C-alpha cells in the first residue's frame, strides 16, 4: 500500500485553507502545499500576523501556528505543487453559472476543468486526484476523461471527498467530523486517503461509497439542511398570525428524536455560498433528467427563503408607518452567520437592497466584515449605481456609531456581542419610537419591551 508523502491542494479558499491546515496538523510526516492563483490570498495565508489570515475561523490561527512552515505551505506555484504531489485535492470554487445553458442553476465547472487540464499537462508521475469541491453528480467522469486524454500517460485515480464543514465552526468540524465521505472505484486509492484521515478520525466514521453516491450525497446533505431552515421559517410566518411562538414550536417538535432539535432556528433566511447554489444544482440535474416533480419540490426551499428575506424587509417598512425614506436604519451584522467574515449570499444584502429601494439610510456595523466588502456586495447586485450605494449606506467601526440617532435597529447576524450591549444606553440615543427588528431572535424580548423598545422578532 502506497503511503502518501506529498499532498497538493488547488484552491486556498474557505475550504482548501482550513481543511489542508488540519490535514497537515494531524499528519506531521506528510508535506501539504496549498496553491492558488490569487496572489493576495496566498500572501495573506503566509502573513506573519495571524490576524491577517484571509479566512476568519475560531481556532484556525493555532492550527496555522503549529503547522505552517513545518509541513504546511502556501504558494502560487501551482505547477510545482502538482508535479511533486502524490495526491492532489481540487478545492476551487464551483459557483452557479451566470451565462449560457443552465444559467442561474447549473454549477459552473470552468475552474474545475482548468485544474484538470493543468494537472494533465504538468503531471509526470501517477496521481490520486480528489474532488473536494462540491460538484454535480458524475463530474468525476468528465475529470477522468480530460486527465486520460490529455495526460502524459500517467495513471490518475479519481476520488470524491466532499467537505461538510460549516463556516464559523470549521476547525472543530474538521477536528471532530460526524463523518468523512470517500467515493471511488480503486480500493488502493481509497485506502490511501482513508489513511490520511485515520490520523485523527475514528475508522467507523470514514464512510466509503461509489463515486456517484458520494458526489450526490453532498448536494443532498445541503438540500436537507436548507430544507429544515425553510420549513421552520415557513412555520414562523404562521406563528406570527396565530399567536404561536416559533421557538416554542421548534422545541416541541425537536424533542421528538425522529425530528431532532438541530437546524430549527427561524431566521431572516439562510445565506452562505452553498445552500442556494447546491439546491439550484440539484434542481438543474433533476430537470435535465425530466424529473419535474422532484425539481419543483426542491426549488420551493429557495422560493421560501427568498420570501422570508423580503418579508422581513417589508415588515420593517410596514411597521415604520409604511415609509423608511430618509430614515436611519442600523444594521447589526452583515456576515451570513456569526463567527465568519464571509458575506456570500448573506440575507443582509437582500434586506438592505430592499430598504435602499425605499430610500432608507442604512448604517452597518459588523465585527468582522470590511466596508469594502459590504459595498462590493451591494454593487454586485447592480440594483443602483455605486455612487447611490455610497450615498445611502454608511459602514461604521462600532455599534455605537451605527445606532446613534437611528430610527430602527435590524439584527441580521447572530454575533454574540450584540446580546451584551447596553440596550438602555442604546435606547437613550435613538429616535422615538425606537424599533428593533430581530432577524436572528437573539435578544431578550422582555428586557427590550421593558426598556420601551418597539420589538419585533421573527415568528412571534
Ligand atoms: N465555503 C464552505 O463552507 C464550503 C464550500 N464547499 C465547496 O468547496 C468549494 C470551494 O469553496 P470555497 O473554499 O468556499 O471557495 P473560495 O472561493 O473561497 O476558494 C476557491 C479558491 O480557488 C481558487 N482557484 C480557482 N481556480 C483556480 C485554479 N485554476 N488554480 C488555482 N486556484 C484556483 C480561487 O482563486 C479561490 O481562492 C466549492 O465547491 C464549495 O461548494 C464545501 C463545503 C463547505
Ligand atoms: O457546503 C457547504 O458550504 C456547507 O454548508 C453549510 O454550512 P454553512 O453554510 O457554512 O453554515 P450553516 O451553519 O449551515 O448555516 C447556513 C445558513 O443557514 C442559517 N441557519 C442555519 C441553521 C438554522 O437553524 N437556522 C438558520 O437560519 C445560517 O444562519 C446561515 O445563514 C452546511 O452546514 C455544511 O455542512 C456544508 O459543508
Coordinates of C-alpha atoms and ligand atoms in Angstrom, one line a residue:
X1 CA 0.0 0.0 0.0
X2 CA 1.4 3.3 -1.1
X3 CA 1.8 5.9 1.8
X4 CA 1.1 9.4 0.7
X5 CA 4.1 11.7 1.3
X6 CA 3.1 14.9 -0.5
X7 CA -0.3 16.5 -0.9
X8 CA -1.2 19.5 -3.1
X9 CA -4.4 21.4 -2.8
X10 CA -5.6 23.7 -5.6
X11 CA -7.7 26.4 -4.1
X12 CA -6.8 28.2 -0.9
X13 CA -10.3 29.4 0.0
X14 CA -12.7 28.8 2.9
X15 CA -12.4 25.0 2.3
X16 CA -8.9 24.5 1.0
X17 CA -7.2 26.6 3.6
X18 CA -8.7 25.2 6.8
X19 CA -9.1 21.6 5.5
X20 CA -5.5 21.3 4.5
X21 CA -4.2 23.1 7.6
X22 CA -5.9 20.4 9.7
X23 CA -4.7 17.6 7.5
X24 CA -1.1 18.9 7.9
X25 CA -1.5 19.4 11.6
X26 CA -2.6 15.8 12.1
X27 CA -0.2 14.2 9.5
X28 CA 3.2 15.5 10.6
X29 CA 5.0 13.3 8.1
X30 CA 3.0 14.5 5.1
X31 CA 4.0 17.7 3.3
X32 CA 0.9 19.7 2.4
X33 CA 1.1 22.6 -0.1
X34 CA -1.9 24.7 -0.8
X35 CA -1.8 26.7 -4.0
X36 CA -3.9 29.4 -5.5
X37 CA -3.8 31.8 -8.5
X38 CA -4.8 34.6 -6.2
X39 CA -1.5 36.2 -5.1
X40 CA -3.0 38.4 -2.4
X41 CA -4.8 35.4 -0.9
X42 CA -1.6 33.4 -0.7
X43 CA 0.3 36.3 0.8
X44 CA -2.4 36.6 3.5
X45 CA -2.1 32.9 4.3
X46 CA 1.7 33.5 4.7
X47 CA 1.3 36.7 6.7
X48 CA 3.3 36.7 10.0
X49 CA 0.4 38.4 11.7
X50 CA -2.3 35.7 12.2
X51 CA -5.0 38.3 12.4
X52 CA -4.4 38.8 8.6
X53 CA -5.3 35.3 7.5
X54 CA -7.8 35.5 4.6
X55 CA -10.4 33.3 6.4
X56 CA -11.6 34.1 9.9
X57 CA -12.3 30.9 11.8
X58 CA -12.1 30.4 15.5
X59 CA -9.1 28.3 16.4
X60 CA -7.6 28.4 12.9
X61 CA -4.7 30.7 14.0
X62 CA -3.5 28.0 16.4
X63 CA -3.6 25.3 13.7
X64 CA -1.6 27.5 11.3
X65 CA 0.9 28.4 14.0
X66 CA 1.6 24.8 14.6
X67 CA 1.8 23.5 11.1
X68 CA 2.9 26.4 8.8
X69 CA 6.5 26.2 7.8
X70 CA 6.8 22.7 9.3
X71 CA 4.7 20.6 6.8
X72 CA 2.2 23.2 5.6
X73 CA 3.0 25.6 2.8
X74 CA 1.0 28.2 0.8
X75 CA 2.2 29.0 -2.6
X76 CA 1.3 30.4 -6.0
X77 CA 3.5 27.9 -7.8
X78 CA 0.7 25.6 -9.0
X79 CA 2.8 23.6 -11.4
X80 CA 5.5 22.7 -8.9
X81 CA 3.0 21.6 -6.3
X82 CA 1.2 19.4 -8.9
X83 CA 4.4 17.8 -10.1
X84 CA 5.6 16.9 -6.7
X85 CA 2.4 15.6 -5.1
X86 CA 1.1 12.0 -4.9
X87 CA -2.3 13.3 -4.1
X88 CA -4.0 16.4 -5.4
X89 CA -7.1 17.9 -3.9
X90 CA -9.2 20.2 -6.1
X91 CA -10.9 22.7 -3.8
X92 CA -11.7 25.5 -6.2
X93 CA -15.0 27.4 -6.4
X94 CA -17.9 26.0 -8.3
X95 CA -20.4 28.9 -8.4
X96 CA -23.7 28.9 -10.1
X97 CA -23.4 29.6 -13.9
X98 CA -24.1 33.2 -14.9
X99 CA -24.2 32.6 -18.6
X100 CA -25.3 30.2 -21.3
X101 CA -27.0 26.9 -20.8
X102 CA -28.0 26.3 -17.2
X103 CA -27.6 30.0 -16.4
X104 CA -28.7 30.7 -12.9
X105 CA -28.9 27.0 -11.9
X106 CA -26.1 24.7 -13.1
X107 CA -22.7 24.7 -11.4
X108 CA -20.0 26.5 -13.4
X109 CA -17.3 23.9 -13.8
X110 CA -14.8 26.0 -15.7
X111 CA -12.4 26.3 -12.7
X112 CA -12.6 22.5 -12.2
X113 CA -11.9 21.8 -15.8
X114 CA -8.9 24.2 -15.8
X115 CA -7.5 22.4 -12.9
X116 CA -7.9 19.0 -14.6
X117 CA -6.2 20.3 -17.7
X118 CA -3.3 21.8 -15.7
X119 CA -2.8 18.6 -13.8
X120 CA -2.9 16.6 -17.1
X121 CA -0.4 19.0 -18.7
X122 CA 2.1 19.0 -15.8
X123 CA 2.0 15.6 -14.1
X124 CA 4.9 13.2 -14.8
X125 CA 4.0 10.6 -12.2
X126 CA 0.8 8.8 -11.1
X127 CA -1.6 10.9 -9.0
X128 CA -4.7 10.4 -6.9
X129 CA -7.0 13.3 -7.8
X130 CA -9.5 14.2 -5.1
X131 CA -12.6 16.2 -5.7
X132 CA -13.0 18.4 -2.6
X133 CA -15.2 21.0 -4.2
X134 CA -18.9 20.3 -4.3
X135 CA -19.8 19.0 -7.8
X136 CA -22.7 17.8 -9.8
X137 CA -23.1 14.0 -9.8
X138 CA -21.0 12.3 -12.5
X139 CA -18.4 15.1 -12.7
X140 CA -15.7 12.5 -11.9
X141 CA -16.4 11.0 -15.3
X142 CA -15.6 14.3 -17.0
X143 CA -12.5 14.8 -14.9
X144 CA -11.2 11.3 -15.8
X145 CA -11.8 11.9 -19.5
X146 CA -9.8 15.1 -19.5
X147 CA -7.0 13.6 -17.4
X148 CA -6.7 10.5 -19.5
X149 CA -7.0 12.1 -22.9
X150 CA -4.5 15.0 -22.5
X151 CA -2.1 13.5 -20.0
X152 CA 1.3 12.2 -20.4
X153 CA 0.4 8.5 -20.0
X154 CA 0.5 8.7 -16.2
X155 CA -2.3 7.0 -14.2
X156 CA -4.9 9.1 -12.5
X157 CA -7.3 7.7 -9.9
X158 CA -10.2 10.0 -9.1
X159 CA -11.9 10.1 -5.6
X160 CA -14.8 12.2 -4.4
X161 CA -14.3 13.5 -0.9
X162 CA -16.9 16.2 -0.3
X163 CA -16.4 18.6 2.6
X164 CA -19.1 19.0 5.3
X165 CA -17.6 21.7 7.5
X166 CA -19.7 24.7 8.3
X167 CA -18.2 28.2 8.4
X168 CA -17.6 29.7 11.9
X169 CA -17.1 26.2 13.3
X170 CA -14.7 24.9 10.5
X171 CA -11.8 23.9 12.8
X172 CA -14.0 22.0 15.3
X173 CA -15.9 20.4 12.5
X174 CA -12.7 19.3 10.9
X175 CA -11.2 18.0 14.2
X176 CA -14.3 16.1 15.0
X177 CA -16.4 15.3 11.9
X178 CA -19.7 13.4 12.1
X179 CA -18.3 11.5 9.1
X180 CA -15.8 11.7 6.3
X181 CA -17.1 10.5 3.0
X182 CA -14.9 9.0 0.3
X183 CA -16.3 7.8 -3.0
X184 CA -14.2 6.0 -5.5
X185 CA -13.5 2.9 -7.6
X186 CA -9.9 2.0 -6.9
X187 CA -9.5 0.3 -3.5
X188 CA -5.9 1.3 -3.1
X189 CA -6.5 4.9 -3.8
X190 CA -9.4 4.9 -1.4
X191 CA -7.2 3.3 1.3
X192 CA -4.5 5.9 0.7
X193 CA -7.0 8.7 1.5
X194 CA -8.5 6.8 4.4
X195 CA -5.1 6.6 6.0
X196 CA -4.7 10.4 5.8
X197 CA -8.0 10.9 7.7
X198 CA -7.3 7.9 10.1
X199 CA -4.6 10.0 11.6
X200 CA -7.3 11.6 13.7
X201 CA -10.8 10.4 12.6
X202 CA -12.1 7.0 14.0
X203 CA -12.3 4.4 11.2
X204 CA -16.0 3.9 11.7
X205 CA -16.7 7.5 10.9
X206 CA -15.0 7.2 7.5
X207 CA -17.6 6.1 5.0
X208 CA -16.7 4.7 1.6
X209 CA -19.1 4.6 -1.3
X210 CA -19.1 4.6 -5.0
X211 CA -18.2 7.8 -6.8
X212 CA -21.7 8.8 -7.7
X213 CA -23.2 8.3 -4.3
X214 CA -20.5 10.4 -2.8
X215 CA -21.0 13.3 -5.2
X216 CA -24.7 13.2 -4.9
X217 CA -24.7 12.9 -1.1
X218 CA -23.0 16.3 -0.7
X219 CA -25.8 18.0 -2.7
X220 CA -28.4 16.1 -0.8
X221 CA -26.9 16.9 2.6
X222 CA -27.0 20.6 1.9
X223 CA -30.5 20.4 0.4
X224 CA -31.9 18.6 3.6
X225 CA -30.2 21.2 5.9
X226 CA -31.6 24.1 3.9
X227 CA -35.0 22.5 3.8
X228 CA -35.1 22.4 7.5
X229 CA -34.4 26.1 7.7
X230 CA -37.1 26.9 5.1
X231 CA -39.5 24.6 6.9
X232 CA -39.2 26.3 10.2
X233 CA -39.2 29.7 8.5
X234 CA -42.5 28.8 6.8
X235 CA -43.9 28.0 10.2
X236 CA -42.5 31.3 11.6
X237 CA -44.9 33.2 9.4
X238 CA -47.8 31.0 10.5
X239 CA -46.8 31.6 14.2
X240 CA -47.0 35.4 13.7
X241 CA -50.6 35.3 12.6
X242 CA -51.8 32.6 15.1
X243 CA -50.1 33.7 18.3
X244 CA -47.8 30.6 18.5
X245 CA -44.2 31.2 19.2
X246 CA -41.8 29.6 16.7
X247 CA -39.0 28.9 19.3
X248 CA -41.6 27.0 21.4
X249 CA -42.8 25.1 18.4
X250 CA -39.2 24.2 17.4
X251 CA -38.5 23.0 20.9
X252 CA -41.7 20.9 21.0
X253 CA -41.1 19.2 17.7
X254 CA -37.3 19.0 18.1
X255 CA -37.7 16.8 21.3
X256 CA -39.0 14.1 19.0
X257 CA -35.9 12.1 18.4
X258 CA -37.1 11.3 14.9
X259 CA -37.2 15.0 14.0
X260 CA -34.2 16.2 16.1
X261 CA -33.5 19.6 17.6
X262 CA -30.7 21.0 15.3
X263 CA -31.2 23.4 12.4
X264 CA -34.6 24.6 13.6
X265 CA -33.8 28.2 14.3
X266 CA -36.1 30.5 12.5
X267 CA -34.2 33.4 10.9
X268 CA -34.3 36.2 8.3
X269 CA -33.3 33.5 5.8
X270 CA -30.3 31.2 5.2
X271 CA -27.3 32.6 3.3
X272 CA -23.8 31.4 2.6
X273 CA -22.1 30.4 -0.6
X274 CA -23.5 26.9 -0.8
X275 CA -27.1 26.2 0.2
X276 CA -28.7 28.0 -2.7
X277 CA -26.1 27.1 -5.2
X278 CA -26.2 23.4 -4.3
X279 CA -30.0 23.2 -4.4
X280 CA -30.1 25.0 -7.7
X281 CA -27.6 22.5 -8.9
X282 CA -29.8 19.6 -7.7
X283 CA -32.8 21.1 -9.3
X284 CA -30.9 21.5 -12.6
X285 CA -29.8 17.9 -12.5
X286 CA -33.4 16.7 -11.8
X287 CA -34.7 18.8 -14.7
X288 CA -32.1 17.5 -17.0
X289 CA -33.4 14.0 -16.4
X290 CA -37.0 15.3 -16.8
X291 CA -37.9 14.8 -13.2
X292 CA -40.1 17.8 -13.0
X293 CA -41.9 16.9 -9.7
X294 CA -38.5 16.4 -8.0
X295 CA -37.1 19.6 -9.3
X296 CA -40.2 21.6 -8.3
X297 CA -40.1 20.1 -4.8
X298 CA -36.6 21.3 -4.0
X299 CA -37.0 24.6 -5.8
X300 CA -39.6 25.6 -3.1
X301 CA -36.8 25.6 -0.5
X302 CA -35.3 28.5 -2.3
X303 CA -38.6 30.3 -3.0
X304 CA -39.5 30.2 0.7
X305 CA -36.1 31.6 1.6
X306 CA -36.4 34.5 -0.8
X307 CA -39.9 35.1 0.6
X308 CA -38.5 35.2 4.2
X309 CA -35.9 37.8 3.3
X310 CA -38.3 40.1 1.6
X311 CA -41.0 39.5 4.2
X312 CA -38.5 40.8 6.9
X313 CA -37.7 43.9 4.9
X314 CA -41.5 44.5 4.3
X315 CA -42.2 44.1 8.0
X316 CA -39.7 46.9 8.7
X317 CA -41.3 49.2 6.2
X318 CA -44.9 48.5 7.3
X319 CA -44.1 48.8 11.0
X320 CA -42.4 52.2 10.4
X321 CA -45.6 53.7 9.1
X322 CA -45.1 52.5 5.5
X323 CA -42.2 54.6 4.8
X324 CA -38.5 54.4 5.5
X325 CA -37.5 57.2 3.1
X326 CA -34.7 59.2 4.8
X327 CA -34.9 57.2 7.9
X328 CA -31.8 55.8 9.5
X329 CA -31.8 52.0 9.9
X330 CA -28.9 50.5 11.8
X331 CA -27.9 47.0 10.7
X332 CA -26.1 44.9 13.3
X333 CA -24.4 42.2 11.3
X334 CA -23.6 41.6 7.6
X335 CA -22.0 38.2 7.6
X336 CA -24.3 35.3 6.6
X337 CA -23.8 33.8 10.1
X338 CA -21.8 34.5 13.2
X339 CA -18.1 33.8 13.6
X340 CA -17.2 34.3 10.0
X341 CA -16.2 37.2 7.8
X342 CA -18.0 35.5 4.8
X343 CA -20.8 37.5 3.3
X344 CA -21.7 35.4 0.3
X345 CA -25.5 35.3 -0.2
X346 CA -26.0 36.8 3.2
X347 CA -29.6 37.7 3.9
X348 CA -28.4 41.1 5.0
X349 CA -27.5 42.0 1.4
X350 CA -31.0 41.4 0.1
X351 CA -32.8 43.1 3.1
X352 CA -30.5 46.2 2.6
X353 CA -31.2 46.2 -1.1
X354 CA -35.0 46.2 -0.4
X355 CA -34.8 49.1 2.1
X356 CA -32.4 51.1 -0.2
X357 CA -35.0 50.8 -2.9
X358 CA -37.3 52.7 -0.5
X359 CA -34.5 55.3 0.0
X360 CA -33.7 54.4 3.6
X361 CA -30.3 55.3 5.0
X362 CA -28.6 52.1 6.2
X363 CA -25.8 52.3 8.7
X364 CA -23.9 49.0 9.0
X365 CA -21.8 47.5 11.7
X366 CA -20.3 44.0 11.6
X367 CA -17.4 42.9 13.8
X368 CA -15.6 41.1 11.0
X369 CA -16.7 42.5 7.7
X370 CA -15.0 45.4 6.0
X371 CA -16.6 48.4 4.4
X372 CA -15.0 47.5 1.1
X373 CA -16.7 44.0 1.1
X374 CA -20.1 45.5 2.0
X375 CA -20.0 48.0 -0.9
X376 CA -18.8 45.2 -3.2
X377 CA -21.8 43.0 -2.2
X378 CA -24.3 45.8 -2.9
X379 CA -22.6 46.9 -6.1
X380 CA -22.6 43.3 -7.4
X381 CA -26.4 43.3 -7.3
X382 CA -26.4 46.1 -9.9
X383 CA -29.7 47.5 -8.5
X384 CA -28.4 51.1 -8.3
X385 CA -25.2 52.9 -9.1
X386 CA -22.1 52.5 -6.9
X387 CA -22.5 56.2 -6.2
X388 CA -26.0 55.7 -4.8
X389 CA -24.9 52.8 -2.7
X390 CA -22.3 55.0 -1.1
X391 CA -24.8 57.9 -0.7
X392 CA -27.3 55.7 1.1
X393 CA -25.1 53.3 3.0
X394 CA -22.6 54.1 5.7
X395 CA -20.3 51.4 7.2
X396 CA -19.1 52.1 10.8
X397 CA -16.5 50.7 13.1
X398 CA -18.5 50.4 16.3
X399 CA -22.1 49.6 17.2
X400 CA -22.3 53.0 19.0
X401 CA -21.8 54.8 15.7
X402 CA -24.5 52.6 14.0
X403 CA -27.3 53.1 16.5
X404 CA -26.8 56.7 17.5
X405 CA -29.8 58.7 16.2
X406 CA -31.2 55.7 14.4
X407 CA -35.0 55.2 13.9
X408 CA -34.6 51.4 14.0
X409 CA -32.2 48.6 14.5
X410 CA -32.2 45.4 12.5
X411 CA -30.3 42.4 13.6
X412 CA -29.0 40.5 10.6
X413 CA -26.3 38.2 12.1
X414 CA -26.4 36.4 15.4
X415 CA -23.0 37.7 16.7
X416 CA -22.8 37.0 20.4
X417 CA -21.5 40.5 21.3
X418 CA -24.9 42.1 20.3
X419 CA -26.6 40.4 23.2
X420 CA -24.2 42.0 25.7
X421 CA -24.7 45.6 24.6
X422 CA -26.1 48.2 27.0
X423 CA -29.6 48.4 25.4
X424 CA -30.7 51.1 27.8
X425 CA -27.9 53.4 26.6
X426 CA -28.7 52.4 23.0
X427 CA -32.4 53.4 23.5
X428 CA -31.4 56.7 25.0
X429 CA -29.5 57.7 21.9
X430 CA -32.2 56.6 19.4
X431 CA -35.2 58.4 17.8
X432 CA -38.5 57.7 19.4
X433 CA -40.4 55.4 19.0
X434 CA -37.3 53.1 18.9
X435 CA -37.8 50.0 16.8
X436 CA -35.8 46.8 16.9
X437 CA -36.3 44.1 14.3
X438 CA -34.6 40.9 15.5
X439 CA -34.0 38.8 12.4
X440 CA -32.0 36.3 14.5
X441 CA -34.1 36.0 17.6
X442 CA -31.1 36.6 19.9
X443 CA -32.3 39.5 22.1
X444 CA -34.3 39.2 25.3
X445 CA -37.8 40.3 24.3
X446 CA -39.0 41.0 27.9
X447 CA -35.9 43.2 28.6
X448 CA -36.3 45.2 25.4
X449 CA -40.0 45.7 25.8
X450 CA -39.4 46.9 29.4
X451 CA -36.9 49.4 28.2
X452 CA -39.6 50.8 25.9
X453 CA -38.4 49.4 22.5
X454 CA -40.9 48.5 19.9
X455 CA -39.6 45.0 19.4
X456 CA -40.4 42.6 16.6
X457 CA -38.9 39.1 16.4
X458 CA -39.4 36.6 13.6
X459 CA -42.1 34.0 14.4
X460 CA -43.7 35.6 17.4
Ligands
LIG1 N1 -17.4 27.6 1.9 C1 -17.8 26.4 2.6 O1 -18.1 26.5 3.8 C2 -17.8 25.1 1.9 C3 -17.6 25.1 0.5 N2 -17.7 23.8 -0.1 C4 -17.3 23.7 -1.6 O2 -15.9 23.9 -1.7 C5 -15.5 24.5 -2.9 C6 -14.7 25.7 -2.6 O3 -15.4 26.6 -1.8 P1 -14.7 27.8 -1.1 O4 -13.4 27.4 -0.5 O5 -15.7 28.5 -0.3 O6 -14.3 28.8 -2.4 P2 -13.4 30.1 -2.4 O7 -13.9 30.9 -3.5 O8 -13.2 30.6 -1.0 O9 -12.0 29.4 -2.8 C7 -11.7 28.9 -4.0 C8 -10.3 29.3 -4.4 O10 -9.9 28.6 -5.6 C9 -9.0 29.4 -6.4 N3 -8.9 29.0 -7.8 C10 -9.9 28.9 -8.7 N4 -9.4 28.4 -9.8 C11 -8.1 28.1 -9.6 C12 -7.1 27.5 -10.4 N5 -7.3 27.1 -11.7 N6 -5.9 27.4 -9.9 C13 -5.6 27.8 -8.6 N7 -6.5 28.3 -7.8 C14 -7.8 28.5 -8.3 C15 -9.6 30.8 -6.2 O11 -8.7 31.8 -6.5 C16 -10.1 30.8 -4.8 O12 -9.1 31.4 -3.9 C17 -16.9 24.9 -3.6 O13 -17.2 23.8 -4.5 C18 -17.9 24.8 -2.4 O14 -19.2 24.5 -2.9 C19 -17.9 22.7 0.5 C20 -18.1 22.7 1.9 C21 -18.1 23.9 2.7
LIG2 O1 -21.4 23.1 1.7 C1 -21.2 24.0 2.5 O2 -20.8 25.1 2.2 C2 -21.6 23.9 3.9 O3 -22.9 24.5 4.0 C3 -23.4 24.6 5.4 O4 -22.5 25.3 6.2 P1 -22.5 26.9 6.2 O5 -23.3 27.4 5.0 O6 -21.1 27.3 6.4 O7 -23.3 27.3 7.6 P2 -24.6 26.8 8.2 O8 -24.4 26.7 9.7 O9 -25.1 25.5 7.6 O10 -25.7 27.9 8.0 C4 -26.2 28.2 6.7 C5 -27.2 29.3 6.8 O11 -28.4 28.9 7.4 C6 -28.8 29.7 8.5 N1 -29.4 28.9 9.6 C7 -28.8 27.7 10.0 C8 -29.4 26.9 10.9 C9 -30.7 27.3 11.5 O12 -31.3 26.6 12.3 N2 -31.2 28.4 11.0 C10 -30.6 29.2 10.1 O13 -31.2 30.3 9.7 C11 -27.4 30.3 9.0 O14 -27.7 31.5 9.7 C12 -26.8 30.5 7.7 O15 -27.2 31.7 7.1 C13 -23.5 23.2 5.9 O16 -24.0 23.2 7.3 C14 -22.2 22.4 5.9 O17 -22.3 21.1 6.3 C15 -21.7 22.4 4.4 O18 -20.4 21.9 4.3

